[in-house]
PDB file of C-alpha atoms and ligand atoms in Angstrom:
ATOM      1  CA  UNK A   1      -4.375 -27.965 -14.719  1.00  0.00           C
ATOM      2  CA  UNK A   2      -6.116 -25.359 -16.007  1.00  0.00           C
ATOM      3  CA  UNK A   3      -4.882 -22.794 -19.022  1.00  0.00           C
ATOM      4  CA  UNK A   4      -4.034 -19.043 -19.382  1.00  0.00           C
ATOM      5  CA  UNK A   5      -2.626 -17.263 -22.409  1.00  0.00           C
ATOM      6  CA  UNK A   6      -1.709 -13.552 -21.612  1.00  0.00           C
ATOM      7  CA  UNK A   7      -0.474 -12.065 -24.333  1.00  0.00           C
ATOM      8  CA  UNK A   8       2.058  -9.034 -24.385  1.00  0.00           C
ATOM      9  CA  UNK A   9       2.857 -10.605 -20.797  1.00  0.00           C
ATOM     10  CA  UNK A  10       6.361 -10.071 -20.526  1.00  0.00           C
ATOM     11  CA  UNK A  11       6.120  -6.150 -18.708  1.00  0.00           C
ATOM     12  CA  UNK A  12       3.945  -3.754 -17.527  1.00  0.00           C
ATOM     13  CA  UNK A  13      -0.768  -4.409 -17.957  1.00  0.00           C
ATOM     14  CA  UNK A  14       0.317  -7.364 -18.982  1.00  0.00           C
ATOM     15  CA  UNK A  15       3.025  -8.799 -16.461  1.00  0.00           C
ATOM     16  CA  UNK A  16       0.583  -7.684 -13.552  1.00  0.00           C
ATOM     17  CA  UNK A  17      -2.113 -10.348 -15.092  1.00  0.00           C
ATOM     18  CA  UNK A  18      -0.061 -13.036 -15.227  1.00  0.00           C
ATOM     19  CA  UNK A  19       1.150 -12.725 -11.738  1.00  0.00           C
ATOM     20  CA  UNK A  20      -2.494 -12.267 -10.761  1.00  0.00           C
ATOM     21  CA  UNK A  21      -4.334 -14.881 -12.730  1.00  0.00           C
ATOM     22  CA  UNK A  22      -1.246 -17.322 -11.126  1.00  0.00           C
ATOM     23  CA  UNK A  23      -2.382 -16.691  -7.893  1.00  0.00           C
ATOM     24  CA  UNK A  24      -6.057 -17.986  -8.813  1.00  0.00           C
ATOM     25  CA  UNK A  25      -4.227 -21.181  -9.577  1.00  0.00           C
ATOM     26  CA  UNK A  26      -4.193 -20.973 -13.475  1.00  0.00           C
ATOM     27  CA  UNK A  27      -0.734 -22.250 -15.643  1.00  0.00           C
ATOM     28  CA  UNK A  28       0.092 -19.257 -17.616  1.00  0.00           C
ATOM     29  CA  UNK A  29       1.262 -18.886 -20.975  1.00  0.00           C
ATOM     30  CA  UNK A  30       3.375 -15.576 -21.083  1.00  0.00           C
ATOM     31  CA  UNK A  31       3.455 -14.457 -24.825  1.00  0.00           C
ATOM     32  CA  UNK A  32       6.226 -11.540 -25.982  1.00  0.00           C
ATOM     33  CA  UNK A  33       7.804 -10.733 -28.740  1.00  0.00           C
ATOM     34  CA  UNK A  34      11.210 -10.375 -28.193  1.00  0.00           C
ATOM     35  CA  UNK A  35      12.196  -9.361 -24.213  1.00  0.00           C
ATOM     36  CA  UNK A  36      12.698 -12.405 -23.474  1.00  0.00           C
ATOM     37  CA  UNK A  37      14.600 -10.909 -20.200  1.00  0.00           C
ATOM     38  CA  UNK A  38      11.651  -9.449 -19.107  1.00  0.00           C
ATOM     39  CA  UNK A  39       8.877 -12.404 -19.920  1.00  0.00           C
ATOM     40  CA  UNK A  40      11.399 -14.517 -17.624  1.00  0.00           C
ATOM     41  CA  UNK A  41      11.284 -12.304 -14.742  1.00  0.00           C
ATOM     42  CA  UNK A  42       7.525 -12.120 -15.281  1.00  0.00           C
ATOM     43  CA  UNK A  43       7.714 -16.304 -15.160  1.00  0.00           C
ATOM     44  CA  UNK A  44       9.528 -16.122 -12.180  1.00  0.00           C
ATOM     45  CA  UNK A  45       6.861 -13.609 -10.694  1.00  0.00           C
ATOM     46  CA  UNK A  46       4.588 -16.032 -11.299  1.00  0.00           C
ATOM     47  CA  UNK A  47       6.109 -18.998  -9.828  1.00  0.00           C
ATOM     48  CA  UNK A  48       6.595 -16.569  -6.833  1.00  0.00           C
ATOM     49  CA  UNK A  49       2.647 -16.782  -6.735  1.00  0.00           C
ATOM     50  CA  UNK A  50       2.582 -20.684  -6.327  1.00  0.00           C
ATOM     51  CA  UNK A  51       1.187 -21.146  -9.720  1.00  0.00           C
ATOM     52  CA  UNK A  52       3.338 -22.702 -12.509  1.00  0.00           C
ATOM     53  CA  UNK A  53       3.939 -21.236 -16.185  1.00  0.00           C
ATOM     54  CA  UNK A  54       5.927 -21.384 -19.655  1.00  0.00           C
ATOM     55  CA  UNK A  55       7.183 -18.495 -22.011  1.00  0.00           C
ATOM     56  CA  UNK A  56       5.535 -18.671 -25.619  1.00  0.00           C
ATOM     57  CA  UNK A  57       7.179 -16.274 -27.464  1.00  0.00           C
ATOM     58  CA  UNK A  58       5.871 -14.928 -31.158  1.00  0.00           C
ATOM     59  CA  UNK A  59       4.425 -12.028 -32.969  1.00  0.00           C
ATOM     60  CA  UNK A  60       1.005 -11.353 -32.310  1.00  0.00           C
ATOM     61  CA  UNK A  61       1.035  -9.801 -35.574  1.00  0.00           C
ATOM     62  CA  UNK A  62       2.062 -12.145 -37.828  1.00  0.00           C
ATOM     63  CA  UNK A  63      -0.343 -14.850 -38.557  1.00  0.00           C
ATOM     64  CA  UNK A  64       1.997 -17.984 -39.057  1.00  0.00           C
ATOM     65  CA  UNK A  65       3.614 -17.268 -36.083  1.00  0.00           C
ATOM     66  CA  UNK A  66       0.592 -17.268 -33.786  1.00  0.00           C
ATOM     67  CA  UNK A  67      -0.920 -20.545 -35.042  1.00  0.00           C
ATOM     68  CA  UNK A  68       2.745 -22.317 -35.361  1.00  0.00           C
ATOM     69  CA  UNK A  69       2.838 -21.493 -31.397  1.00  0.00           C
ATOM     70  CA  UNK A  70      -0.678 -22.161 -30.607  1.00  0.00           C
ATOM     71  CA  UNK A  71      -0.602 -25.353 -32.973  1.00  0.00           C
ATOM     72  CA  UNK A  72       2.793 -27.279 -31.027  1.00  0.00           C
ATOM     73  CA  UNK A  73       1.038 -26.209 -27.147  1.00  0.00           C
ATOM     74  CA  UNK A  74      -1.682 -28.122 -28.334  1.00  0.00           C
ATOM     75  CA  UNK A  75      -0.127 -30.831 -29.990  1.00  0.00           C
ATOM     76  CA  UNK A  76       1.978 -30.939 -26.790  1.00  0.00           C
ATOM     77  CA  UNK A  77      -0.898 -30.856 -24.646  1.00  0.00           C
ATOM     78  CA  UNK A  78      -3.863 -33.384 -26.656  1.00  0.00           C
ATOM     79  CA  UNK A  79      -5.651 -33.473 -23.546  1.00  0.00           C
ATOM     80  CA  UNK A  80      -5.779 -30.010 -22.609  1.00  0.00           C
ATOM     81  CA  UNK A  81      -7.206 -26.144 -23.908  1.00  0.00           C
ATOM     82  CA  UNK A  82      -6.402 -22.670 -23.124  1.00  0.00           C
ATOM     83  CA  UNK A  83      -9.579 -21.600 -21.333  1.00  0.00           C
ATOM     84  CA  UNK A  84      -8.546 -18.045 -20.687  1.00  0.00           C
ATOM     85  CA  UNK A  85      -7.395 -15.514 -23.286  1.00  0.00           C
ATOM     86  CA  UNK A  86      -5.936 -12.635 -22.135  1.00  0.00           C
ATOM     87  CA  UNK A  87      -5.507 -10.056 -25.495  1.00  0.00           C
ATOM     88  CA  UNK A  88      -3.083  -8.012 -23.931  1.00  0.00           C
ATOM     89  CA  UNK A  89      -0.207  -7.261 -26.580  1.00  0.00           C
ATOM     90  CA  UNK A  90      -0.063  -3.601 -27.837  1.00  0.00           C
ATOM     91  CA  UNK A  91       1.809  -0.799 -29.412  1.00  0.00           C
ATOM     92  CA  UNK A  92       1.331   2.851 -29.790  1.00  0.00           C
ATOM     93  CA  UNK A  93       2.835   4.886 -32.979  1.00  0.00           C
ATOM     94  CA  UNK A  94       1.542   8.466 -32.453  1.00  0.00           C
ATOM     95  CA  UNK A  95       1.437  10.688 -35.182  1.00  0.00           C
ATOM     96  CA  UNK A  96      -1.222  13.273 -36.347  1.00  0.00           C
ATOM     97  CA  UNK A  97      -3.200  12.194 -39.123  1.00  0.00           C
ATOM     98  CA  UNK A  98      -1.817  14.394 -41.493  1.00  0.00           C
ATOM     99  CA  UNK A  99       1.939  13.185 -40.820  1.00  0.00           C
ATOM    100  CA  UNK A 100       1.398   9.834 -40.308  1.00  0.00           C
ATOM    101  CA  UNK A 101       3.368   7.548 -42.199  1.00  0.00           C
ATOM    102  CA  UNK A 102       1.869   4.137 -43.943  1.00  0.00           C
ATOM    103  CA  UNK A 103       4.301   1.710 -41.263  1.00  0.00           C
ATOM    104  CA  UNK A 104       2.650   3.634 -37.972  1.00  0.00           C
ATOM    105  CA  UNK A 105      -1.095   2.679 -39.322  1.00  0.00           C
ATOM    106  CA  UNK A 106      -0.343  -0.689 -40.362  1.00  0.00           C
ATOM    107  CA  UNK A 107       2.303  -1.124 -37.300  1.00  0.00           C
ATOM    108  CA  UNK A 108      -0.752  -0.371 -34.669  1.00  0.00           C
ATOM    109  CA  UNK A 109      -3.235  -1.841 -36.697  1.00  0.00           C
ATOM    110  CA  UNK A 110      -1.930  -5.010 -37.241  1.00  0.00           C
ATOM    111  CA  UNK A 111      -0.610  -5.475 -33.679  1.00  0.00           C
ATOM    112  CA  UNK A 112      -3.523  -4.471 -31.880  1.00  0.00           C
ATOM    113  CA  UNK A 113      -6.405  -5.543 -34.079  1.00  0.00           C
ATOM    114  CA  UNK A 114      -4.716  -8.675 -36.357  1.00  0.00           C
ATOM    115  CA  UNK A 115      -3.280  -9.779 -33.124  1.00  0.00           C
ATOM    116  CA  UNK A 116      -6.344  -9.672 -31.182  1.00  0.00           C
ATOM    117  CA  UNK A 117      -8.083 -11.637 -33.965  1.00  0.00           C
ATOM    118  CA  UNK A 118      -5.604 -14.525 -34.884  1.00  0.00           C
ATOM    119  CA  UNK A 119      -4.616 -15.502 -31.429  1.00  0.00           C
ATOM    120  CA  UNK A 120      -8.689 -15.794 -31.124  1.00  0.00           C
ATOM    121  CA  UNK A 121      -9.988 -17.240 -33.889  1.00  0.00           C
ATOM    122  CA  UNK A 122      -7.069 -19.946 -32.975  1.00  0.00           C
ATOM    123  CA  UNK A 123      -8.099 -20.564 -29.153  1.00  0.00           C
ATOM    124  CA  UNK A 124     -11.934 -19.879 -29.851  1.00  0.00           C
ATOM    125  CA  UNK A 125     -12.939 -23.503 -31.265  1.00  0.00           C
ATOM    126  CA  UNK A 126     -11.172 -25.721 -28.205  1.00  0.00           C
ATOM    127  CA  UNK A 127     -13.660 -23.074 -25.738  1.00  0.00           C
ATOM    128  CA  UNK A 128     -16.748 -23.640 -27.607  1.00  0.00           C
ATOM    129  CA  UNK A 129     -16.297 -27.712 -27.805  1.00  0.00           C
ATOM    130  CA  UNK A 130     -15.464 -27.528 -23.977  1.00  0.00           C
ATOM    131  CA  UNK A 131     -18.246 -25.100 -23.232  1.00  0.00           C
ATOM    132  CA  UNK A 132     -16.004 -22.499 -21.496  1.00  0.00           C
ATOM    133  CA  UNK A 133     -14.100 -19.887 -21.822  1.00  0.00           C
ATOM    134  CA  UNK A 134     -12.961 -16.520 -21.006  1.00  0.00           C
ATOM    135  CA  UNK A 135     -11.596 -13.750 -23.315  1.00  0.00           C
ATOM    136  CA  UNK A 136     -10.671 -10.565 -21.785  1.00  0.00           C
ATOM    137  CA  UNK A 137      -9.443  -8.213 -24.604  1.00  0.00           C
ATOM    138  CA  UNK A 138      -7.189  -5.020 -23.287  1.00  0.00           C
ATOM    139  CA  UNK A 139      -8.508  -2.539 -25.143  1.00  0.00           C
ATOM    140  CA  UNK A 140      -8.222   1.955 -24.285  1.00  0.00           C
ATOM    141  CA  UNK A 141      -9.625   4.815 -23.331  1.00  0.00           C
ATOM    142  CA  UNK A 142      -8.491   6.156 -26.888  1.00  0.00           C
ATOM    143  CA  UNK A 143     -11.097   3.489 -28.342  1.00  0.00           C
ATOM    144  CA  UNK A 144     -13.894   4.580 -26.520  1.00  0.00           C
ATOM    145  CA  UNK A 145     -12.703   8.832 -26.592  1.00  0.00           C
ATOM    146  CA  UNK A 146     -10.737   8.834 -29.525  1.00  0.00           C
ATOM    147  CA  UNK A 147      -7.600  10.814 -28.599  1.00  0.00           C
ATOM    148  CA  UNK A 148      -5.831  13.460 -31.311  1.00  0.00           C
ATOM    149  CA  UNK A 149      -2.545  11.965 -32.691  1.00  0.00           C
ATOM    150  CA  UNK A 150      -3.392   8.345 -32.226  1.00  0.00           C
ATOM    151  CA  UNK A 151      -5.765   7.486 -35.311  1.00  0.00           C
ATOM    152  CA  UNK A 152      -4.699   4.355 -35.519  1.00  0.00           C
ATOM    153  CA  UNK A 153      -4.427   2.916 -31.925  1.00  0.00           C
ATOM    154  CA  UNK A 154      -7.893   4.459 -31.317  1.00  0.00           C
ATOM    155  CA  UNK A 155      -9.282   2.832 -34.742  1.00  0.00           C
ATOM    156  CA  UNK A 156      -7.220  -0.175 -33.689  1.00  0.00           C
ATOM    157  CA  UNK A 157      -8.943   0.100 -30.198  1.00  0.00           C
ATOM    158  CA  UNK A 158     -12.358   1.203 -31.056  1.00  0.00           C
ATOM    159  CA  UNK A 159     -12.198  -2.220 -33.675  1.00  0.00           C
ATOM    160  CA  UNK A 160     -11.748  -4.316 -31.264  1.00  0.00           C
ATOM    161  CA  UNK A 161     -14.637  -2.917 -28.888  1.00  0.00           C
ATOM    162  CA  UNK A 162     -16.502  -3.963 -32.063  1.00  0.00           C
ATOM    163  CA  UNK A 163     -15.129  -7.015 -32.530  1.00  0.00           C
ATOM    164  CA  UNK A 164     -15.513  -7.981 -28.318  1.00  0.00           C
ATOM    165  CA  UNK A 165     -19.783  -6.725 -28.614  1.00  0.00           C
ATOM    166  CA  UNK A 166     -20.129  -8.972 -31.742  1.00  0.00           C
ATOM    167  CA  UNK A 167     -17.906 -12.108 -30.868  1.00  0.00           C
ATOM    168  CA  UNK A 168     -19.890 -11.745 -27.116  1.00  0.00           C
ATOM    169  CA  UNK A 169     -23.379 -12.472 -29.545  1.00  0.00           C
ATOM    170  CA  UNK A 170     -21.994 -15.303 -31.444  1.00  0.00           C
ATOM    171  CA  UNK A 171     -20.581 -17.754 -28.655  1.00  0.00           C
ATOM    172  CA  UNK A 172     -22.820 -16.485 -25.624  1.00  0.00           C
ATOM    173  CA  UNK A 173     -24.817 -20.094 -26.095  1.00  0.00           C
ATOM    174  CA  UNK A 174     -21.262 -22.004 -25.657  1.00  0.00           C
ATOM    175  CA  UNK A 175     -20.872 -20.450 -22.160  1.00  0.00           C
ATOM    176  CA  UNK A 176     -17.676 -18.686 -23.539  1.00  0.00           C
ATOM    177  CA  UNK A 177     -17.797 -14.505 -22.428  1.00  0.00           C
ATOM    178  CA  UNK A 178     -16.012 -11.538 -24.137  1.00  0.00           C
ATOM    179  CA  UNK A 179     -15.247  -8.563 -22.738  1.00  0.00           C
ATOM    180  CA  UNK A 180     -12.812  -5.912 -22.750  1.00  0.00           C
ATOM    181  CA  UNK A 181     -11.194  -3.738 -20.105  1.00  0.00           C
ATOM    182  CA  UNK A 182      -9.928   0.179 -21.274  1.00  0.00           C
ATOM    183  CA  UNK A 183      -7.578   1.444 -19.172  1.00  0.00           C
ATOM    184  CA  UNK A 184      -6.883   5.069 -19.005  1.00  0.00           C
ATOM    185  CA  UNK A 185      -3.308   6.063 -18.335  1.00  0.00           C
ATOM    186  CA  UNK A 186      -1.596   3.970 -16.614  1.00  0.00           C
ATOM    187  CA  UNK A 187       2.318   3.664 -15.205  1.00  0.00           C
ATOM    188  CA  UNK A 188       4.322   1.114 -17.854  1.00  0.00           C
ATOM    189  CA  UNK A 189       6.901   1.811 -20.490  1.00  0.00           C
ATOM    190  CA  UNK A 190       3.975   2.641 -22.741  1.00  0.00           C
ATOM    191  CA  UNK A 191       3.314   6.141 -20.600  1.00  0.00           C
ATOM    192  CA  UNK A 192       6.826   6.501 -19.754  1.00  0.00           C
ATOM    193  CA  UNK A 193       7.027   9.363 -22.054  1.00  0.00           C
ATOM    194  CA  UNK A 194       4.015  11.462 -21.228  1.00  0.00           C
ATOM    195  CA  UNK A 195       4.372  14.213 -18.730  1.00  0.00           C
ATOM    196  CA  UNK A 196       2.023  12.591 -16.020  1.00  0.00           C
ATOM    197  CA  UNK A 197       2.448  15.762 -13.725  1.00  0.00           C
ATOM    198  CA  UNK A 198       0.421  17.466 -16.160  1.00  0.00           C
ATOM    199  CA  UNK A 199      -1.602  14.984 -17.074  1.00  0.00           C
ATOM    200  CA  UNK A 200      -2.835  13.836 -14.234  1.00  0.00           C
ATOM    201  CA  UNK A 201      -4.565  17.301 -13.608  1.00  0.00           C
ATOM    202  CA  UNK A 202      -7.597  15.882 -15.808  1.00  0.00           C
ATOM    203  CA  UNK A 203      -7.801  12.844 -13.808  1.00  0.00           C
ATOM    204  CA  UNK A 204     -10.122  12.735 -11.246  1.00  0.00           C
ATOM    205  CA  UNK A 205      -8.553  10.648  -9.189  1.00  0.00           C
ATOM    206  CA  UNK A 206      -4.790  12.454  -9.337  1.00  0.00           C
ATOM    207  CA  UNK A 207      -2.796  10.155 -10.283  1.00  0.00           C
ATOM    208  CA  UNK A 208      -1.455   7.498 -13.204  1.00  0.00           C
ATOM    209  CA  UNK A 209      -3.413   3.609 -12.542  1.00  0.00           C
ATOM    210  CA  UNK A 210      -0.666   0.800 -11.655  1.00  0.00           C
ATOM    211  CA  UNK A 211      -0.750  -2.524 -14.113  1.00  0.00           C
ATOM    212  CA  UNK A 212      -2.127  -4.137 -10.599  1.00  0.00           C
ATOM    213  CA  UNK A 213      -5.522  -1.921 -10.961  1.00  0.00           C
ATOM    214  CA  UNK A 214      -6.022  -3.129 -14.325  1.00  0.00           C
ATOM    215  CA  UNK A 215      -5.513  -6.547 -13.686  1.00  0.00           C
ATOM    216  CA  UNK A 216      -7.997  -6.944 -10.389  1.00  0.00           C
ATOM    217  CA  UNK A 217     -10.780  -5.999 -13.441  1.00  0.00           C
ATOM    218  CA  UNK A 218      -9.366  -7.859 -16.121  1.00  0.00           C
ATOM    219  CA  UNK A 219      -9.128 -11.185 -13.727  1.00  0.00           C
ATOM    220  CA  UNK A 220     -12.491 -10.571 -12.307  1.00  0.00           C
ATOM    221  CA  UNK A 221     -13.407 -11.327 -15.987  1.00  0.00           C
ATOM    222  CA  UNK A 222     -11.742 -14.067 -16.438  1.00  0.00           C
ATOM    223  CA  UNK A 223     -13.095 -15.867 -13.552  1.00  0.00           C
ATOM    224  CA  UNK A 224     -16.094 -17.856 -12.821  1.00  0.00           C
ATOM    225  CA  UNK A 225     -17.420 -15.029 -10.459  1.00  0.00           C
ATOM    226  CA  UNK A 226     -17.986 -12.984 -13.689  1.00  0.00           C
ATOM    227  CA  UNK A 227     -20.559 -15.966 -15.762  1.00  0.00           C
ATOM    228  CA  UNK A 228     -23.309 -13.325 -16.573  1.00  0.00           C
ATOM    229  CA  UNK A 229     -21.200 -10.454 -17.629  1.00  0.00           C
ATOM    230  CA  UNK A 230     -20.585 -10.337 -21.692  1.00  0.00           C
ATOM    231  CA  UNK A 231     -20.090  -7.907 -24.439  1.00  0.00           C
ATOM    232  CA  UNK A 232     -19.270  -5.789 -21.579  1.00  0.00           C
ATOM    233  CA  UNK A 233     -16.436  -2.770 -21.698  1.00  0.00           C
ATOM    234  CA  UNK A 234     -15.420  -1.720 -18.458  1.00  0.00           C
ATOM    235  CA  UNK A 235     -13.233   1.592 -17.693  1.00  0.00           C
ATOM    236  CA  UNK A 236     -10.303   1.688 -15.467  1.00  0.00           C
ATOM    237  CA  UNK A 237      -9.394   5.267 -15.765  1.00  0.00           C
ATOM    238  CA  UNK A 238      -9.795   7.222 -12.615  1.00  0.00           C
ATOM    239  CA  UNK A 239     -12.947   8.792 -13.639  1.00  0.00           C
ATOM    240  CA  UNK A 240     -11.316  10.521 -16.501  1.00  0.00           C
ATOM    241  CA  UNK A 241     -13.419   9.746 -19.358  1.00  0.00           C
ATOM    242  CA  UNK A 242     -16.958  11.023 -17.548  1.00  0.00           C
TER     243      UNK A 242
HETATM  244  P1  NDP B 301       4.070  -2.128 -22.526  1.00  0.00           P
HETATM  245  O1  NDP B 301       4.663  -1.347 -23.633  1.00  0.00           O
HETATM  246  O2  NDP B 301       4.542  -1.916 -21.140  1.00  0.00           O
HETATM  247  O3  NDP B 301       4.178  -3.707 -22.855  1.00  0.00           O
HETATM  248  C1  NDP B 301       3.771  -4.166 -24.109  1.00  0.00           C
HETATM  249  C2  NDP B 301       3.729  -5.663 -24.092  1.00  0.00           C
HETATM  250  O4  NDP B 301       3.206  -6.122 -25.361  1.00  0.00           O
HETATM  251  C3  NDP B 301       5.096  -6.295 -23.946  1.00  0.00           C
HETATM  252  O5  NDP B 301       4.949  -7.486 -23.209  1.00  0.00           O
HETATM  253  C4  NDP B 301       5.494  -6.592 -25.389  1.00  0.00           C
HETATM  254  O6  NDP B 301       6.434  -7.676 -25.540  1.00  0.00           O
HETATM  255  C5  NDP B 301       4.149  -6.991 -25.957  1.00  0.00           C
HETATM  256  N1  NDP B 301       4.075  -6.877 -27.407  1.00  0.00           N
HETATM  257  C6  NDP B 301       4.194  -5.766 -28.163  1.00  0.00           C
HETATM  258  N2  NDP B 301       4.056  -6.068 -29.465  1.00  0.00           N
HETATM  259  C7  NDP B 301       3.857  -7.411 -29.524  1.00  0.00           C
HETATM  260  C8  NDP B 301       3.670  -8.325 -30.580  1.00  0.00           C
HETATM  261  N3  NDP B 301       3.642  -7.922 -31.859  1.00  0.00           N
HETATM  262  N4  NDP B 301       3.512  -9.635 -30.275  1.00  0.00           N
HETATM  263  C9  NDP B 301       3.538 -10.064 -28.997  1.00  0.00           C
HETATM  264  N5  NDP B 301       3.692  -9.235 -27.948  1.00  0.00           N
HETATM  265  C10 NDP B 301       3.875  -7.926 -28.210  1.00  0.00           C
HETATM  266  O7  NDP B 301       2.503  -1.873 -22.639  1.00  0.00           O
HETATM  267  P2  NDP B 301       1.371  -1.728 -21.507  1.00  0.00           P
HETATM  268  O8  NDP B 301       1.524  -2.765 -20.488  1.00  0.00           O
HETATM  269  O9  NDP B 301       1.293  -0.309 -21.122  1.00  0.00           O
HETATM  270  O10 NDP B 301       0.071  -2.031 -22.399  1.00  0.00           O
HETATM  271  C11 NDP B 301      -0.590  -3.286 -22.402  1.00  0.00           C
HETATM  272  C12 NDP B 301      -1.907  -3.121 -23.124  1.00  0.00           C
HETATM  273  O11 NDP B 301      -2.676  -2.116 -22.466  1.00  0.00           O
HETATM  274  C13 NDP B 301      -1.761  -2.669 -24.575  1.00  0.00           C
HETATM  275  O12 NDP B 301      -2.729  -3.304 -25.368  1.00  0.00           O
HETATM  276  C14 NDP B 301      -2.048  -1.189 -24.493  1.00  0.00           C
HETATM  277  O13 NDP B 301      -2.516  -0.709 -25.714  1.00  0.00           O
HETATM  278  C15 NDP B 301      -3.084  -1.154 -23.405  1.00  0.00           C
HETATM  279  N6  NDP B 301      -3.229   0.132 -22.752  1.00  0.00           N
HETATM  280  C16 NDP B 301      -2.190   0.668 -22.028  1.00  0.00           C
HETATM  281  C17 NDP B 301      -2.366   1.901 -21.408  1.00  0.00           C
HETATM  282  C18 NDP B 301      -1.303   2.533 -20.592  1.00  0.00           C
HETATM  283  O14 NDP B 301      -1.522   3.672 -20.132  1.00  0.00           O
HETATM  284  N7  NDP B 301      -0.174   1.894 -20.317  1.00  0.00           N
HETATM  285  C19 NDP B 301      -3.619   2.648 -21.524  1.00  0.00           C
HETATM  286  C20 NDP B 301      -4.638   1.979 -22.293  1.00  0.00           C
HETATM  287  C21 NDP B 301      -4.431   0.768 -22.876  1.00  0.00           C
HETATM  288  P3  NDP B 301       8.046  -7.431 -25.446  1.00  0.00           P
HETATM  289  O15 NDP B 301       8.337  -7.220 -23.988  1.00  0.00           O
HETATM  290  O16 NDP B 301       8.638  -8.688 -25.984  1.00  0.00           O
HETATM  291  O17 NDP B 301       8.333  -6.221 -26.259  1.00  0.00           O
END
């Protein structure tokens, strides 16, 4: 059997990746953080797939949490590693600079960058002794554009892009690949809010991306078929950031 951790993969990007890396035959590990309602409707999505997988719920954010969960899989599972990391959990807390308040920064901050690095300094050592692995880190078009009123999830973002370029350097020789996907806007109860009729006007393409679009890149990352691609940050945005 081989391992998938998705994180964030109760709803929307990250529901769609689960369902999709199931149907490549991996196990998945959905991670949330407290819909548990959802992340068992994503399980059962899964199972729909003819793949198999477990919930694993815990705070991306919060260090203890992360390697409490990571350390009892593995002490569960002696024989076997997570060989795909999905960074997928995320948050937005918009504000403009000059109103926003110390708990949005470290909110976004710590949930998009501390979560992103925990969960993979954890899961990093089992890839390099097994010579494989795949990290696909979710990142944003606000990381790459930087967007007004979201400092912190494009710092958050843009941090990780950083991160993915740098990490790609250090374990290229282990056969283990980093990369990140940056989705422009795309239909989940992270847009729901945004007036997409108006938005979509600067989209080439016309339209919000479905979760689905973003996962046929993100698992193309994550598989074999992508061995020479690393340090790589690939837009799925419609065209809009051209
Ligand atoms: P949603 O708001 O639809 O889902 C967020 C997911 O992240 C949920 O599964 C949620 O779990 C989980 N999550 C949030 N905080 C934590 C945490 N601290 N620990 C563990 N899990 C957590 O978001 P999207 O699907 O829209 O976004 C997924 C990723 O894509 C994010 O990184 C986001 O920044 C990025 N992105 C999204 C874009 C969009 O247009 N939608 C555009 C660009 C990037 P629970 O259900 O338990 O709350």
């Amino acid at each position: 059997m081989k391992y998938a951790l998705v994180t964030g993969g109760s709803r929307g990007i990250g529901r769609a990746i689960c369902i999709k890396l199931a149907s490549t035959g991996y196990f998945i590990l959905i991670n949330y953080k407290s819909n548990e309602e959802a992340a068992l409707e994503t399980l059962e999505q899964v199972r729909q797939s003819g793949s198999e997988g477990q919930l694993m719920k815990f705070d991306v954010s919060n260090r203890s949490e992360v390697e409490d969960a990571l350390g009892s899989w593995q002490e569960k599972n002696p024989d076997d590693y997570i060989e795909v990391l999905i960074n997928n959990a995320g948050i937005r807390k918009d504000a403009l600079l000059i109103w926003m308040e110390n708990q949005q920064w470290d909110d976004v901050i710590r949930t998009n960058l501390d979560g992103f690095f925990y969960t993979t300094r954890y899961l990093l050592k089992e890839m390099l002794i097994h010579k494989y692995g795949r990290i696909v880190n979710v990142v944003s078009l606000s990381g790459l554009k930087g967007l007004p009123g979201q400092i912190n999830y494009s710092a958050a973002k843009a941090g990780i892009i950083g991160a993915t370029k740098a990490l790609a350097q250090e374990v290229g020789k282990k056969s283990v690949t980093v990369n990140a996907v940056a989705p422009g806007y795309i239909r989940t109860d992270m847009t729901k809010d945004l007036d997409e009729k108006e938005l979509k006007q600067h989209i080439p393409l016309n339209r919000f991306g479905r979760p689905e679009e973003v996962a046929e890149t993100v698992c193309f990352l994550a598989s074999e078929k992508a061995s020479y691609i690393t340090g790589e940050v690939i837009s799925v945005n419609g065209g809009l950031y051209t």
